[in-house]
Amino acid sequence: MSQIDRHLKAALRRRDPGPDFVAAVLRTIESEGLRATRRFRWAGALSRSRVRWATAALAACLMASLAIVEYGRMQETRKKGELAKEQMMLALRIASVKLRQVQKIVLDR
Amino acid sequence: VTLSDDKIKEAARGSERAFADIVDHHKAMVFSIAFHFLQNRSWAEEIAQEVFLQLFRSLSTIETRDHLTFWLRRTTSHRCIDWARCQRNHEQGVSLEDAAQVRAAVVDCDPLLAERLRLLVASLPVEQRLIVTLRFQEDLDPSEIAKVLDLPVNTVKSRLQRALALLERKLSARERISV
């Protein structure tokens, strides 16, 4: 260690703030209001691992609800498709009957 | 006396006493970083209070005592840089009262030399000043300082060397003048 290093270490040693410092910090926190304290307690109650689990559970719930919504939408589309198919079949059947009637008339003449 | 990880958890759960113990344990470190950077006792106390207030709000994110020390050094350093940037816009001098307190605070080694050195440190550019403070007050090596200040290690090393060379040069120049 050089001489300047030693001098700097001595000159920049740690020193204490005023004797009232801790009390002043606590007073400042108190003057910040109960809101901060409540937030603080909430934050304390939820440890990091709990927050992680809660986030994972929330994400899983979100995914499940999205899947349910998507499944419902697919079912609706399928129902609509089946209805359209039935209507189409009915229309074809009607057309077929009509065609047969026309064919019979034409052949009878 | 070392601070246990349990004390941090206790404070995070809402214990005022545990939080007061944490403040008491780290007050000298936080205050001194700010004080050596700003050379103003009242500003340093203000910054230290803000840092502990921020700690109070962030306690749930602190995991261990090493993490706490790192967090405090880092937050104090960044607060000092912000303060210096702000002061550059509203240039203010050190009050006579503060200057007197600064002088009274130095008791060991040659008080005149220590005072001269601290004033020279205070005249360094912002980042060099912080690097020198963390190096010699907190006894951190360049890689630790780099983590605290979010700088590459080589940048810290070169700035530290530059700062030391400048301090030595200025110190010897002043000694020549005083002789």
Tab-separated table of N, CA and C in Angstrom, chain B residues 131 135 139-148 151-158 160:
chain	number	residue	atom	x	y	z
B	131	ILE	N	-15.637	6.549	-6.863
B	131	ILE	CA	-14.745	5.377	-6.916
B	131	ILE	C	-13.710	5.450	-5.792
B	135	ARG	N	-13.427	2.921	-2.715
B	135	ARG	CA	-12.157	2.184	-2.598
B	135	ARG	C	-11.549	2.344	-1.200
B	139	ASP	N	-13.220	0.066	1.373
B	139	ASP	CA	-12.204	-0.953	1.128
B	139	ASP	C	-12.663	-1.956	0.054
B	140	LEU	N	-13.374	-1.467	-0.945
B	140	LEU	CA	-13.855	-2.349	-2.015
B	140	LEU	C	-12.796	-2.451	-3.100
B	141	ASP	N	-12.702	-3.625	-3.740
B	141	ASP	CA	-11.764	-3.729	-4.855
B	141	ASP	C	-12.484	-3.291	-6.141
B	142	PRO	N	-11.720	-3.043	-7.229
B	142	PRO	CA	-12.346	-2.501	-8.451
B	142	PRO	C	-13.541	-3.318	-8.965
B	143	SER	N	-13.482	-4.661	-8.834
B	143	SER	CA	-14.612	-5.454	-9.355
B	143	SER	C	-15.881	-5.215	-8.523
B	144	GLU	N	-15.702	-5.039	-7.218
B	144	GLU	CA	-16.873	-4.749	-6.360
B	144	GLU	C	-17.421	-3.346	-6.658
B	145	ILE	N	-16.504	-2.398	-6.867
B	145	ILE	CA	-16.942	-1.025	-7.188
B	145	ILE	C	-17.693	-1.037	-8.521
B	146	ALA	N	-17.186	-1.831	-9.468
B	146	ALA	CA	-17.824	-1.910	-10.787
B	146	ALA	C	-19.269	-2.384	-10.660
B	147	LYS	N	-19.496	-3.366	-9.769
B	147	LYS	CA	-20.869	-3.878	-9.571
B	147	LYS	C	-21.753	-2.805	-8.953
B	148	VAL	N	-21.209	-2.092	-7.969
B	148	VAL	CA	-22.005	-1.060	-7.279
B	148	VAL	C	-22.388	0.062	-8.243
B	151	LEU	N	-20.455	-0.205	-13.782
B	151	LEU	CA	-19.421	0.206	-14.739
B	151	LEU	C	-18.537	-1.000	-15.048
B	152	PRO	N	-17.893	-1.019	-16.237
B	152	PRO	CA	-16.947	-2.108	-16.500
B	152	PRO	C	-15.743	-2.011	-15.543
B	153	VAL	N	-15.174	-3.163	-15.181
B	153	VAL	CA	-14.061	-3.192	-14.209
B	153	VAL	C	-12.880	-2.356	-14.711
B	154	ASN	N	-12.594	-2.476	-16.009
B	154	ASN	CA	-11.441	-1.734	-16.544
B	154	ASN	C	-11.643	-0.223	-16.462
B	155	THR	N	-12.890	0.207	-16.620
B	155	THR	CA	-13.196	1.645	-16.489
B	155	THR	C	-12.925	2.089	-15.060
B	156	VAL	N	-13.360	1.266	-14.097
B	156	VAL	CA	-13.135	1.600	-12.679
B	156	VAL	C	-11.636	1.683	-12.409
B	157	LYS	N	-10.883	0.670	-12.913
B	157	LYS	CA	-9.433	0.647	-12.666
B	157	LYS	C	-8.766	1.895	-13.234
B	158	SER	N	-9.129	2.231	-14.483
B	158	SER	CA	-8.456	3.374	-15.110
B	158	SER	C	-8.843	4.687	-14.423
B	160	LEU	N	-9.725	5.016	-11.303
B	160	LEU	CA	-9.083	5.029	-9.983
B	160	LEU	C	-7.622	5.464	-10.124
